[in-house]
PDB file of N, CA and C in Angstrom:
ATOM      1  N   MET A 230       0.848  -1.171   0.000  1.00  0.00           N
ATOM      2  CA  MET A 230       0.000   0.000   0.000  1.00  0.00           C
ATOM      3  C   MET A 230       0.895   1.235   0.000  1.00  0.00           C
ATOM      4  N   GLU A 231       0.592   2.137  -0.868  1.00  0.00           N
ATOM      5  CA  GLU A 231       1.338   3.389  -0.945  1.00  0.00           C
ATOM      6  C   GLU A 231       0.706   4.408  -0.003  1.00  0.00           C
ATOM      7  N   PHE A 232       1.525   5.041   0.836  1.00  0.00           N
ATOM      8  CA  PHE A 232       1.025   6.060   1.754  1.00  0.00           C
ATOM      9  C   PHE A 232       0.790   7.365   0.997  1.00  0.00           C
ATOM     10  N   ILE A 233      -0.286   8.060   1.354  1.00  0.00           N
ATOM     11  CA  ILE A 233      -0.604   9.319   0.682  1.00  0.00           C
ATOM     12  C   ILE A 233      -0.347  10.502   1.618  1.00  0.00           C
ATOM     13  N   PRO A 234       0.014  11.662   1.060  1.00  0.00           N
ATOM     14  CA  PRO A 234       0.362  12.816   1.888  1.00  0.00           C
ATOM     15  C   PRO A 234      -0.803  13.352   2.720  1.00  0.00           C
ATOM     16  N   GLU A 235      -2.027  13.177   2.269  1.00  0.00           N
ATOM     17  CA  GLU A 235      -3.178  13.672   3.041  1.00  0.00           C
ATOM     18  C   GLU A 235      -3.274  12.970   4.393  1.00  0.00           C
ATOM     19  N   ILE A 236      -2.952  11.695   4.422  1.00  0.00           N
ATOM     20  CA  ILE A 236      -2.998  10.975   5.700  1.00  0.00           C
ATOM     21  C   ILE A 236      -1.759  11.292   6.530  1.00  0.00           C
ATOM     22  N   ASP A 237      -0.622  11.512   5.883  1.00  0.00           N
ATOM     23  CA  ASP A 237       0.549  12.002   6.615  1.00  0.00           C
ATOM     24  C   ASP A 237       0.180  13.280   7.370  1.00  0.00           C
ATOM     25  N   ALA A 238      -0.463  14.212   6.677  1.00  0.00           N
ATOM     26  CA  ALA A 238      -0.847  15.493   7.281  1.00  0.00           C
ATOM     27  C   ALA A 238      -1.863  15.291   8.402  1.00  0.00           C
ATOM     28  N   TYR A 239      -2.826  14.404   8.196  1.00  0.00           N
ATOM     29  CA  TYR A 239      -3.824  14.111   9.229  1.00  0.00           C
ATOM     30  C   TYR A 239      -3.126  13.631  10.501  1.00  0.00           C
ATOM     31  N   ILE A 240      -2.204  12.697  10.354  1.00  0.00           N
ATOM     32  CA  ILE A 240      -1.513  12.138  11.517  1.00  0.00           C
ATOM     33  C   ILE A 240      -0.652  13.199  12.192  1.00  0.00           C
ATOM     34  N   GLU A 241       0.070  13.973  11.411  1.00  0.00           N
ATOM     35  CA  GLU A 241       0.961  14.985  11.983  1.00  0.00           C
ATOM     36  C   GLU A 241       0.199  16.097  12.706  1.00  0.00           C
ATOM     37  N   ALA A 242      -1.072  16.271  12.418  1.00  0.00           N
ATOM     38  CA  ALA A 242      -1.887  17.292  13.086  1.00  0.00           C
ATOM     39  C   ALA A 242      -2.351  16.848  14.476  1.00  0.00           C
ATOM     40  N   GLN A 243      -2.113  15.587  14.831  1.00  0.00           N
ATOM     41  CA  GLN A 243      -2.559  15.054  16.120  1.00  0.00           C
ATOM     42  C   GLN A 243      -1.459  15.214  17.171  1.00  0.00           C
ATOM     43  N   ASP A 244      -1.830  15.006  18.448  1.00  0.00           N
ATOM     44  CA  ASP A 244      -0.804  15.055  19.490  1.00  0.00           C
ATOM     45  C   ASP A 244       0.081  13.808  19.411  1.00  0.00           C
ATOM     46  N   GLU A 245       1.171  13.803  20.171  1.00  0.00           N
ATOM     47  CA  GLU A 245       2.171  12.736  20.061  1.00  0.00           C
ATOM     48  C   GLU A 245       1.612  11.354  20.371  1.00  0.00           C
ATOM     49  N   VAL A 246       0.754  11.250  21.367  1.00  0.00           N
ATOM     50  CA  VAL A 246       0.185   9.952  21.742  1.00  0.00           C
ATOM     51  C   VAL A 246      -0.675   9.408  20.606  1.00  0.00           C
ATOM     52  N   ALA A 247      -1.520  10.255  20.057  1.00  0.00           N
ATOM     53  CA  ALA A 247      -2.370   9.832  18.939  1.00  0.00           C
ATOM     54  C   ALA A 247      -1.517   9.501  17.715  1.00  0.00           C
ATOM     55  N   GLN A 248      -0.493  10.308  17.449  1.00  0.00           N
ATOM     56  CA  GLN A 248       0.381  10.044  16.305  1.00  0.00           C
ATOM     57  C   GLN A 248       0.992   8.653  16.385  1.00  0.00           C
ATOM     58  N   ALA A 249       1.464   8.281  17.556  1.00  0.00           N
ATOM     59  CA  ALA A 249       2.099   6.969  17.715  1.00  0.00           C
ATOM     60  C   ALA A 249       1.116   5.849  17.391  1.00  0.00           C
ATOM     61  N   ALA A 250      -0.103   5.950  17.903  1.00  0.00           N
ATOM     62  CA  ALA A 250      -1.119   4.923  17.647  1.00  0.00           C
ATOM     63  C   ALA A 250      -1.495   4.884  16.169  1.00  0.00           C
ATOM     64  N   LEU A 251      -1.663   6.045  15.562  1.00  0.00           N
ATOM     65  CA  LEU A 251      -2.035   6.108  14.147  1.00  0.00           C
ATOM     66  C   LEU A 251      -0.931   5.561  13.243  1.00  0.00           C
ATOM     67  N   HIS A 252       0.307   5.930  13.536  1.00  0.00           N
ATOM     68  CA  HIS A 252       1.425   5.419  12.728  1.00  0.00           C
ATOM     69  C   HIS A 252       1.507   3.895  12.812  1.00  0.00           C
ATOM     70  N   GLU A 253       1.357   3.362  14.016  1.00  0.00           N
ATOM     71  CA  GLU A 253       1.450   1.910  14.185  1.00  0.00           C
ATOM     72  C   GLU A 253       0.311   1.193  13.470  1.00  0.00           C
ATOM     73  N   LEU A 254      -0.905   1.695  13.610  1.00  0.00           N
ATOM     74  CA  LEU A 254      -2.036   1.073  12.923  1.00  0.00           C
ATOM     75  C   LEU A 254      -1.853   1.158  11.408  1.00  0.00           C
ATOM     76  N   ARG A 255      -1.462   2.304  10.928  1.00  0.00           N
ATOM     77  CA  ARG A 255      -1.270   2.490   9.483  1.00  0.00           C
ATOM     78  C   ARG A 255      -0.223   1.522   8.933  1.00  0.00           C
ATOM     79  N   ARG A 256       0.886   1.394   9.646  1.00  0.00           N
ATOM     80  CA  ARG A 256       1.956   0.481   9.220  1.00  0.00           C
ATOM     81  C   ARG A 256       1.443  -0.954   9.145  1.00  0.00           C
ATOM     82  N   ARG A 257       0.721  -1.362  10.168  1.00  0.00           N
ATOM     83  CA  ARG A 257       0.211  -2.735  10.205  1.00  0.00           C
ATOM     84  C   ARG A 257      -0.849  -2.978   9.129  1.00  0.00           C
ATOM     85  N   LEU A 258      -1.697  -2.000   8.894  1.00  0.00           N
ATOM     86  CA  LEU A 258      -2.693  -2.140   7.824  1.00  0.00           C
ATOM     87  C   LEU A 258      -2.012  -2.277   6.464  1.00  0.00           C
ATOM     88  N   ALA A 259      -0.969  -1.495   6.231  1.00  0.00           N
ATOM     89  CA  ALA A 259      -0.249  -1.563   4.956  1.00  0.00           C
ATOM     90  C   ALA A 259       0.387  -2.935   4.755  1.00  0.00           C
ATOM     91  N   GLU A 260       0.919  -3.509   5.816  1.00  0.00           N
ATOM     92  CA  GLU A 260       1.519  -4.847   5.725  1.00  0.00           C
ATOM     93  C   GLU A 260       0.461  -5.917   5.488  1.00  0.00           C
ATOM     94  N   ALA A 261      -0.670  -5.784   6.163  1.00  0.00           N
ATOM     95  CA  ALA A 261      -1.711  -6.816   6.096  1.00  0.00           C
ATOM     96  C   ALA A 261      -2.549  -6.746   4.826  1.00  0.00           C
ATOM     97  N   LEU A 262      -2.683  -5.549   4.260  1.00  0.00           N
ATOM     98  CA  LEU A 262      -3.542  -5.346   3.087  1.00  0.00           C
ATOM     99  C   LEU A 262      -2.771  -4.597   1.994  1.00  0.00           C
ATOM    100  N   PRO A 263      -1.715  -5.203   1.468  1.00  0.00           N
ATOM    101  CA  PRO A 263      -0.836  -4.482   0.539  1.00  0.00           C
ATOM    102  C   PRO A 263      -1.480  -4.078  -0.781  1.00  0.00           C
ATOM    103  N   THR A 264      -2.558  -4.721  -1.184  1.00  0.00           N
ATOM    104  CA  THR A 264      -3.192  -4.370  -2.462  1.00  0.00           C
ATOM    105  C   THR A 264      -4.244  -3.273  -2.321  1.00  0.00           C
ATOM    106  N   CYS A 265      -4.516  -2.868  -1.097  1.00  0.00           N
ATOM    107  CA  CYS A 265      -5.487  -1.789  -0.871  1.00  0.00           C
ATOM    108  C   CYS A 265      -4.808  -0.434  -1.064  1.00  0.00           C
ATOM    109  N   TYR A 266      -5.605   0.617  -0.974  1.00  0.00           N
ATOM    110  CA  TYR A 266      -5.063   1.969  -1.075  1.00  0.00           C
ATOM    111  C   TYR A 266      -5.672   2.837   0.017  1.00  0.00           C
ATOM    112  N   GLU A 267      -5.024   3.962   0.279  1.00  0.00           N
ATOM    113  CA  GLU A 267      -5.485   4.913   1.280  1.00  0.00           C
ATOM    114  C   GLU A 267      -6.247   6.047   0.617  1.00  0.00           C
ATOM    115  N   LYS A 268      -7.161   6.626   1.386  1.00  0.00           N
ATOM    116  CA  LYS A 268      -7.825   7.859   0.988  1.00  0.00           C
ATOM    117  C   LYS A 268      -8.399   8.491   2.248  1.00  0.00           C
ATOM    118  N   ILE A 269      -8.839   9.728   2.117  1.00  0.00           N
ATOM    119  CA  ILE A 269      -9.574  10.381   3.195  1.00  0.00           C
ATOM    120  C   ILE A 269     -11.048  10.284   2.828  1.00  0.00           C
ATOM    121  N   SER A 270     -11.845   9.779   3.750  1.00  0.00           N
ATOM    122  CA  SER A 270     -13.286   9.681   3.552  1.00  0.00           C
ATOM    123  C   SER A 270     -13.960  10.063   4.860  1.00  0.00           C
ATOM    124  N   TYR A 271     -14.983  10.894   4.784  1.00  0.00           N
ATOM    125  CA  TYR A 271     -15.647  11.413   5.981  1.00  0.00           C
ATOM    126  C   TYR A 271     -14.645  12.102   6.904  1.00  0.00           C
ATOM    127  N   GLY A 272     -13.598  12.679   6.337  1.00  0.00           N
ATOM    128  CA  GLY A 272     -12.611  13.416   7.111  1.00  0.00           C
ATOM    129  C   GLY A 272     -11.629  12.563   7.883  1.00  0.00           C
ATOM    130  N   MET A 273     -11.579  11.256   7.590  1.00  0.00           N
ATOM    131  CA  MET A 273     -10.680  10.381   8.339  1.00  0.00           C
ATOM    132  C   MET A 273      -9.935   9.421   7.412  1.00  0.00           C
ATOM    133  N   PRO A 274      -8.800   8.919   7.886  1.00  0.00           N
ATOM    134  CA  PRO A 274      -8.065   7.939   7.094  1.00  0.00           C
ATOM    135  C   PRO A 274      -8.922   6.709   6.814  1.00  0.00           C
ATOM    136  N   THR A 275      -8.829   6.240   5.583  1.00  0.00           N
ATOM    137  CA  THR A 275      -9.655   5.132   5.121  1.00  0.00           C
ATOM    138  C   THR A 275      -8.806   4.204   4.266  1.00  0.00           C
ATOM    139  N   ILE A 276      -9.041   2.913   4.436  1.00  0.00           N
ATOM    140  CA  ILE A 276      -8.407   1.896   3.601  1.00  0.00           C
ATOM    141  C   ILE A 276      -9.493   1.358   2.688  1.00  0.00           C
ATOM    142  N   ALA A 277      -9.185   1.248   1.402  1.00  0.00           N
ATOM    143  CA  ALA A 277     -10.189   0.797   0.439  1.00  0.00           C
ATOM    144  C   ALA A 277      -9.561  -0.140  -0.582  1.00  0.00           C
ATOM    145  N   ASP A 278     -10.421  -0.893  -1.220  1.00  0.00           N
ATOM    146  CA  ASP A 278     -10.064  -1.719  -2.369  1.00  0.00           C
ATOM    147  C   ASP A 278     -11.151  -1.432  -3.388  1.00  0.00           C
ATOM    148  N   LYS A 279     -11.999  -2.374  -3.677  1.00  0.00           N
ATOM    149  CA  LYS A 279     -13.155  -2.088  -4.526  1.00  0.00           C
ATOM    150  C   LYS A 279     -14.145  -1.205  -3.771  1.00  0.00           C
ATOM    151  N   LYS A 280     -14.212  -1.428  -2.475  1.00  0.00           N
ATOM    152  CA  LYS A 280     -15.060  -0.643  -1.575  1.00  0.00           C
ATOM    153  C   LYS A 280     -14.239  -0.288  -0.342  1.00  0.00           C
ATOM    154  N   VAL A 281     -14.829   0.518   0.522  1.00  0.00           N
ATOM    155  CA  VAL A 281     -14.172   0.864   1.777  1.00  0.00           C
ATOM    156  C   VAL A 281     -13.998  -0.401   2.607  1.00  0.00           C
ATOM    157  N   VAL A 282     -12.815  -0.549   3.171  1.00  0.00           N
ATOM    158  CA  VAL A 282     -12.501  -1.693   4.015  1.00  0.00           C
ATOM    159  C   VAL A 282     -12.508  -1.289   5.485  1.00  0.00           C
ATOM    160  N   PHE A 283     -12.044  -0.069   5.790  1.00  0.00           N
ATOM    161  CA  PHE A 283     -11.775   0.274   7.188  1.00  0.00           C
ATOM    162  C   PHE A 283     -11.581   1.779   7.307  1.00  0.00           C
ATOM    163  N   HIS A 284     -12.181   2.395   8.319  1.00  0.00           N
ATOM    164  CA  HIS A 284     -11.938   3.798   8.661  1.00  0.00           C
ATOM    165  C   HIS A 284     -11.288   3.830  10.042  1.00  0.00           C
ATOM    166  N   TYR A 285     -10.453   4.835  10.272  1.00  0.00           N
ATOM    167  CA  TYR A 285      -9.916   5.047  11.616  1.00  0.00           C
ATOM    168  C   TYR A 285      -9.686   6.536  11.821  1.00  0.00           C
ATOM    169  N   SER A 286      -9.632   6.942  13.098  1.00  0.00           N
ATOM    170  CA  SER A 286      -9.453   8.363  13.378  1.00  0.00           C
ATOM    171  C   SER A 286      -8.847   8.567  14.758  1.00  0.00           C
ATOM    172  N   ALA A 287      -8.376   9.785  14.970  1.00  0.00           N
ATOM    173  CA  ALA A 287      -7.864  10.191  16.271  1.00  0.00           C
ATOM    174  C   ALA A 287      -8.911  11.060  16.944  1.00  0.00           C
ATOM    175  N   ALA A 288      -9.303  10.676  18.140  1.00  0.00           N
ATOM    176  CA  ALA A 288     -10.156  11.516  18.975  1.00  0.00           C
ATOM    177  C   ALA A 288      -9.281  12.027  20.123  1.00  0.00           C
ATOM    178  N   LYS A 289      -9.826  12.901  20.919  1.00  0.00           N
ATOM    179  CA  LYS A 289      -9.030  13.513  21.983  1.00  0.00           C
ATOM    180  C   LYS A 289      -8.468  12.478  22.957  1.00  0.00           C
ATOM    181  N   LYS A 290      -9.284  11.477  23.304  1.00  0.00           N
ATOM    182  CA  LYS A 290      -8.866  10.516  24.323  1.00  0.00           C
ATOM    183  C   LYS A 290      -8.756   9.080  23.829  1.00  0.00           C
ATOM    184  N   HIS A 291      -9.046   8.852  22.549  1.00  0.00           N
ATOM    185  CA  HIS A 291      -9.026   7.468  22.066  1.00  0.00           C
ATOM    186  C   HIS A 291      -8.769   7.377  20.560  1.00  0.00           C
ATOM    187  N   LEU A 292      -8.366   6.186  20.149  1.00  0.00           N
ATOM    188  CA  LEU A 292      -8.262   5.832  18.740  1.00  0.00           C
ATOM    189  C   LEU A 292      -9.627   5.312  18.323  1.00  0.00           C
ATOM    190  N   GLY A 293     -10.233   5.939  17.330  1.00  0.00           N
ATOM    191  CA  GLY A 293     -11.548   5.520  16.849  1.00  0.00           C
ATOM    192  C   GLY A 293     -11.405   4.583  15.664  1.00  0.00           C
ATOM    193  N   ILE A 294     -12.157   3.497  15.704  1.00  0.00           N
ATOM    194  CA  ILE A 294     -12.142   2.496  14.640  1.00  0.00           C
ATOM    195  C   ILE A 294     -13.573   2.316  14.162  1.00  0.00           C
ATOM    196  N   TYR A 295     -13.761   2.280  12.852  1.00  0.00           N
ATOM    197  CA  TYR A 295     -15.100   2.204  12.262  1.00  0.00           C
ATOM    198  C   TYR A 295     -15.130   1.063  11.240  1.00  0.00           C
ATOM    199  N   PRO A 296     -15.279  -0.185  11.730  1.00  0.00           N
ATOM    200  CA  PRO A 296     -15.178  -1.338  10.837  1.00  0.00           C
ATOM    201  C   PRO A 296     -16.503  -1.825  10.270  1.00  0.00           C
ATOM    202  N   PHE A 297     -17.594  -1.115  10.484  1.00  0.00           N
ATOM    203  CA  PHE A 297     -18.946  -1.456  10.037  1.00  0.00           C
ATOM    204  C   PHE A 297     -19.677  -2.276  11.108  1.00  0.00           C
ATOM    205  N   PRO A 298     -20.948  -1.993  11.303  1.00  0.00           N
ATOM    206  CA  PRO A 298     -21.734  -2.685  12.338  1.00  0.00           C
ATOM    207  C   PRO A 298     -21.732  -4.205  12.193  1.00  0.00           C
ATOM    208  N   GLU A 299     -21.812  -4.705  10.969  1.00  0.00           N
ATOM    209  CA  GLU A 299     -21.854  -6.153  10.765  1.00  0.00           C
ATOM    210  C   GLU A 299     -20.561  -6.812  11.236  1.00  0.00           C
ATOM    211  N   THR A 300     -19.460  -6.150  11.023  1.00  0.00           N
ATOM    212  CA  THR A 300     -18.167  -6.686  11.458  1.00  0.00           C
ATOM    213  C   THR A 300     -18.084  -6.687  12.978  1.00  0.00           C
ATOM    214  N   ILE A 301     -18.523  -5.607  13.592  1.00  0.00           N
ATOM    215  CA  ILE A 301     -18.539  -5.562  15.053  1.00  0.00           C
ATOM    216  C   ILE A 301     -19.418  -6.681  15.593  1.00  0.00           C
ATOM    217  N   ASP A 302     -20.588  -6.870  15.012  1.00  0.00           N
ATOM    218  CA  ASP A 302     -21.476  -7.946  15.462  1.00  0.00           C
ATOM    219  C   ASP A 302     -20.803  -9.310  15.329  1.00  0.00           C
ATOM    220  N   HIS A 303     -20.091  -9.526  14.234  1.00  0.00           N
ATOM    221  CA  HIS A 303     -19.417 -10.808  14.002  1.00  0.00           C
ATOM    222  C   HIS A 303     -18.336 -11.075  15.056  1.00  0.00           C
ATOM    223  N   PHE A 304     -17.654 -10.027  15.501  1.00  0.00           N
ATOM    224  CA  PHE A 304     -16.553 -10.161  16.461  1.00  0.00           C
ATOM    225  C   PHE A 304     -16.926  -9.627  17.849  1.00  0.00           C
ATOM    226  N   ILE A 305     -18.201  -9.613  18.167  1.00  0.00           N
ATOM    227  CA  ILE A 305     -18.669  -8.966  19.401  1.00  0.00           C
ATOM    228  C   ILE A 305     -17.978  -9.500  20.655  1.00  0.00           C
ATOM    229  N   ASN A 306     -17.663 -10.780  20.694  1.00  0.00           N
ATOM    230  CA  ASN A 306     -17.001 -11.328  21.882  1.00  0.00           C
ATOM    231  C   ASN A 306     -15.614 -10.738  22.086  1.00  0.00           C
ATOM    232  N   GLN A 307     -14.949 -10.364  21.011  1.00  0.00           N
ATOM    233  CA  GLN A 307     -13.611  -9.789  21.112  1.00  0.00           C
ATOM    234  C   GLN A 307     -13.622  -8.268  21.246  1.00  0.00           C
ATOM    235  N   VAL A 308     -14.640  -7.608  20.701  1.00  0.00           N
ATOM    236  CA  VAL A 308     -14.623  -6.137  20.659  1.00  0.00           C
ATOM    237  C   VAL A 308     -15.711  -5.467  21.491  1.00  0.00           C
ATOM    238  N   GLY A 309     -16.590  -6.244  22.089  1.00  0.00           N
ATOM    239  CA  GLY A 309     -17.732  -5.673  22.797  1.00  0.00           C
ATOM    240  C   GLY A 309     -17.375  -4.611  23.816  1.00  0.00           C
ATOM    241  N   GLN A 310     -16.281  -4.804  24.520  1.00  0.00           N
ATOM    242  CA  GLN A 310     -15.891  -3.836  25.554  1.00  0.00           C
ATOM    243  C   GLN A 310     -15.466  -2.486  24.979  1.00  0.00           C
ATOM    244  N   TYR A 311     -15.154  -2.460  23.699  1.00  0.00           N
ATOM    245  CA  TYR A 311     -14.706  -1.223  23.050  1.00  0.00           C
ATOM    246  C   TYR A 311     -15.816  -0.522  22.272  1.00  0.00           C
ATOM    247  N   ARG A 312     -16.969  -1.158  22.163  1.00  0.00           N
ATOM    248  CA  ARG A 312     -18.059  -0.612  21.345  1.00  0.00           C
ATOM    249  C   ARG A 312     -18.647   0.621  22.022  1.00  0.00           C
ATOM    250  N   THR A 313     -18.738   1.707  21.255  1.00  0.00           N
ATOM    251  CA  THR A 313     -19.335   2.936  21.776  1.00  0.00           C
ATOM    252  C   THR A 313     -20.521   3.390  20.943  1.00  0.00           C
ATOM    253  N   GLY A 314     -20.770   2.711  19.854  1.00  0.00           N
ATOM    254  CA  GLY A 314     -21.886   3.022  18.975  1.00  0.00           C
ATOM    255  C   GLY A 314     -22.094   1.861  18.033  1.00  0.00           C
ATOM    256  N   LYS A 315     -23.105   1.945  17.212  1.00  0.00           N
ATOM    257  CA  LYS A 315     -23.457   0.836  16.321  1.00  0.00           C
ATOM    258  C   LYS A 315     -22.275   0.369  15.471  1.00  0.00           C
ATOM    259  N   GLY A 316     -21.517   1.293  14.925  1.00  0.00           N
ATOM    260  CA  GLY A 316     -20.392   0.928  14.068  1.00  0.00           C
ATOM    261  C   GLY A 316     -19.074   1.491  14.544  1.00  0.00           C
ATOM    262  N   THR A 317     -18.971   1.760  15.844  1.00  0.00           N
ATOM    263  CA  THR A 317     -17.818   2.475  16.379  1.00  0.00           C
ATOM    264  C   THR A 317     -17.155   1.712  17.514  1.00  0.00           C
ATOM    265  N   LEU A 318     -15.837   1.677  17.469  1.00  0.00           N
ATOM    266  CA  LEU A 318     -15.029   1.132  18.554  1.00  0.00           C
ATOM    267  C   LEU A 318     -14.081   2.229  19.017  1.00  0.00           C
ATOM    268  N   ALA A 319     -13.852   2.316  20.328  1.00  0.00           N
ATOM    269  CA  ALA A 319     -12.941   3.318  20.884  1.00  0.00           C
ATOM    270  C   ALA A 319     -11.897   2.618  21.747  1.00  0.00           C
ATOM    271  N   PHE A 320     -10.628   2.914  21.467  1.00  0.00           N
ATOM    272  CA  PHE A 320      -9.515   2.334  22.199  1.00  0.00           C
ATOM    273  C   PHE A 320      -8.781   3.470  22.898  1.00  0.00           C
ATOM    274  N   PRO A 321      -8.956   3.602  24.222  1.00  0.00           N
ATOM    275  CA  PRO A 321      -8.363   4.727  24.950  1.00  0.00           C
ATOM    276  C   PRO A 321      -6.841   4.758  24.834  1.00  0.00           C
ATOM    277  N   TYR A 322      -6.313   5.954  24.625  1.00  0.00           N
ATOM    278  CA  TYR A 322      -4.867   6.129  24.648  1.00  0.00           C
ATOM    279  C   TYR A 322      -4.384   5.800  26.055  1.00  0.00           C
ATOM    280  N   GLY A 323      -3.189   5.287  26.147  1.00  0.00           N
ATOM    281  CA  GLY A 323      -2.641   4.927  27.450  1.00  0.00           C
ATOM    282  C   GLY A 323      -2.956   3.498  27.848  1.00  0.00           C
ATOM    283  N   THR A 324      -3.777   2.820  27.057  1.00  0.00           N
ATOM    284  CA  THR A 324      -4.034   1.400  27.275  1.00  0.00           C
ATOM    285  C   THR A 324      -3.429   0.642  26.097  1.00  0.00           C
ATOM    286  N   GLU A 325      -3.268  -0.645  26.270  1.00  0.00           N
ATOM    287  CA  GLU A 325      -2.707  -1.445  25.179  1.00  0.00           C
ATOM    288  C   GLU A 325      -3.738  -1.581  24.067  1.00  0.00           C
ATOM    289  N   ILE A 326      -3.395  -1.132  22.894  1.00  0.00           N
ATOM    290  CA  ILE A 326      -4.299  -1.221  21.740  1.00  0.00           C
ATOM    291  C   ILE A 326      -4.074  -2.573  21.068  1.00  0.00           C
ATOM    292  N   PRO A 327      -5.131  -3.357  20.884  1.00  0.00           N
ATOM    293  CA  PRO A 327      -4.991  -4.691  20.295  1.00  0.00           C
ATOM    294  C   PRO A 327      -4.883  -4.630  18.765  1.00  0.00           C
ATOM    295  N   TYR A 328      -3.721  -4.226  18.288  1.00  0.00           N
ATOM    296  CA  TYR A 328      -3.532  -4.029  16.849  1.00  0.00           C
ATOM    297  C   TYR A 328      -3.837  -5.286  16.042  1.00  0.00           C
ATOM    298  N   GLU A 329      -3.451  -6.448  16.547  1.00  0.00           N
ATOM    299  CA  GLU A 329      -3.718  -7.685  15.799  1.00  0.00           C
ATOM    300  C   GLU A 329      -5.218  -7.883  15.607  1.00  0.00           C
ATOM    301  N   LEU A 330      -6.002  -7.557  16.610  1.00  0.00           N
ATOM    302  CA  LEU A 330      -7.459  -7.646  16.490  1.00  0.00           C
ATOM    303  C   LEU A 330      -7.964  -6.655  15.441  1.00  0.00           C
ATOM    304  N   LEU A 331      -7.427  -5.455  15.430  1.00  0.00           N
ATOM    305  CA  LEU A 331      -7.850  -4.460  14.446  1.00  0.00           C
ATOM    306  C   LEU A 331      -7.511  -4.917  13.030  1.00  0.00           C
ATOM    307  N   ILE A 332      -6.371  -5.547  12.872  1.00  0.00           N
ATOM    308  CA  ILE A 332      -5.999  -6.084  11.561  1.00  0.00           C
ATOM    309  C   ILE A 332      -6.953  -7.206  11.168  1.00  0.00           C
ATOM    310  N   THR A 333      -7.332  -8.037  12.125  1.00  0.00           N
ATOM    311  CA  THR A 333      -8.302  -9.104  11.851  1.00  0.00           C
ATOM    312  C   THR A 333      -9.617  -8.517  11.352  1.00  0.00           C
ATOM    313  N   LEU A 334     -10.080  -7.434  11.965  1.00  0.00           N
ATOM    314  CA  LEU A 334     -11.317  -6.780  11.527  1.00  0.00           C
ATOM    315  C   LEU A 334     -11.172  -6.266  10.094  1.00  0.00           C
ATOM    316  N   ALA A 335     -10.049  -5.613   9.808  1.00  0.00           N
ATOM    317  CA  ALA A 335      -9.825  -5.073   8.463  1.00  0.00           C
ATOM    318  C   ALA A 335      -9.745  -6.196   7.430  1.00  0.00           C
ATOM    319  N   GLN A 336      -9.060  -7.275   7.763  1.00  0.00           N
ATOM    320  CA  GLN A 336      -8.956  -8.401   6.829  1.00  0.00           C
ATOM    321  C   GLN A 336     -10.316  -9.060   6.610  1.00  0.00           C
ATOM    322  N   TYR A 337     -11.101  -9.146   7.654  1.00  0.00           N
ATOM    323  CA  TYR A 337     -12.457  -9.697   7.526  1.00  0.00           C
ATOM    324  C   TYR A 337     -13.270  -8.849   6.548  1.00  0.00           C
ATOM    325  N   ASN A 338     -13.205  -7.531   6.710  1.00  0.00           N
ATOM    326  CA  ASN A 338     -13.930  -6.641   5.792  1.00  0.00           C
ATOM    327  C   ASN A 338     -13.431  -6.803   4.363  1.00  0.00           C
ATOM    328  N   TYR A 339     -12.135  -6.880   4.199  1.00  0.00           N
ATOM    329  CA  TYR A 339     -11.546  -7.042   2.865  1.00  0.00           C
ATOM    330  C   TYR A 339     -12.040  -8.330   2.210  1.00  0.00           C
ATOM    331  N   GLN A 340     -12.052  -9.407   2.960  1.00  0.00           N
ATOM    332  CA  GLN A 340     -12.461 -10.711   2.419  1.00  0.00           C
ATOM    333  C   GLN A 340     -13.961 -10.807   2.170  1.00  0.00           C
ATOM    334  N   ASN A 341     -14.733  -9.953   2.821  1.00  0.00           N
ATOM    335  CA  ASN A 341     -16.186 -10.038   2.717  1.00  0.00           C
ATOM    336  C   ASN A 341     -16.807  -8.868   1.974  1.00  0.00           C
ATOM    337  N   GLN A 342     -16.030  -8.191   1.128  1.00  0.00           N
ATOM    338  CA  GLN A 342     -16.585  -7.111   0.319  1.00  0.00           C
ATOM    339  C   GLN A 342     -17.623  -7.677  -0.639  1.00  0.00           C
ATOM    340  N   ALA A 343     -18.694  -6.937  -0.797  1.00  0.00           N
ATOM    341  CA  ALA A 343     -19.749  -7.384  -1.731  1.00  0.00           C
ATOM    342  C   ALA A 343     -19.362  -7.076  -3.157  1.00  0.00           C
TER     343      ALA A 343
END
């Protein structure tokens, strides 16, 4: 996956804690989904192929993940504690972020595109 400058700028506009989480997630997504591409959608970093695969964002106190309600429902036993809305997961900064789980969600979306 080729990194785009718009997402570089998005990440650099965040505080240091958020930047670290965003850089790590972005790196892992690029490794796990090398044929996908990046774009900004709804004002946040997005991974796409034929369709959107995964959105993520920096909030003041957490890393926001938007993997689609159906994906959250499928993995509810693993992500239920992080669910803050129908299609939203929040991972507080200062806690261990389960990057491997986030990659699993993104790969699930990639494999199940309509």
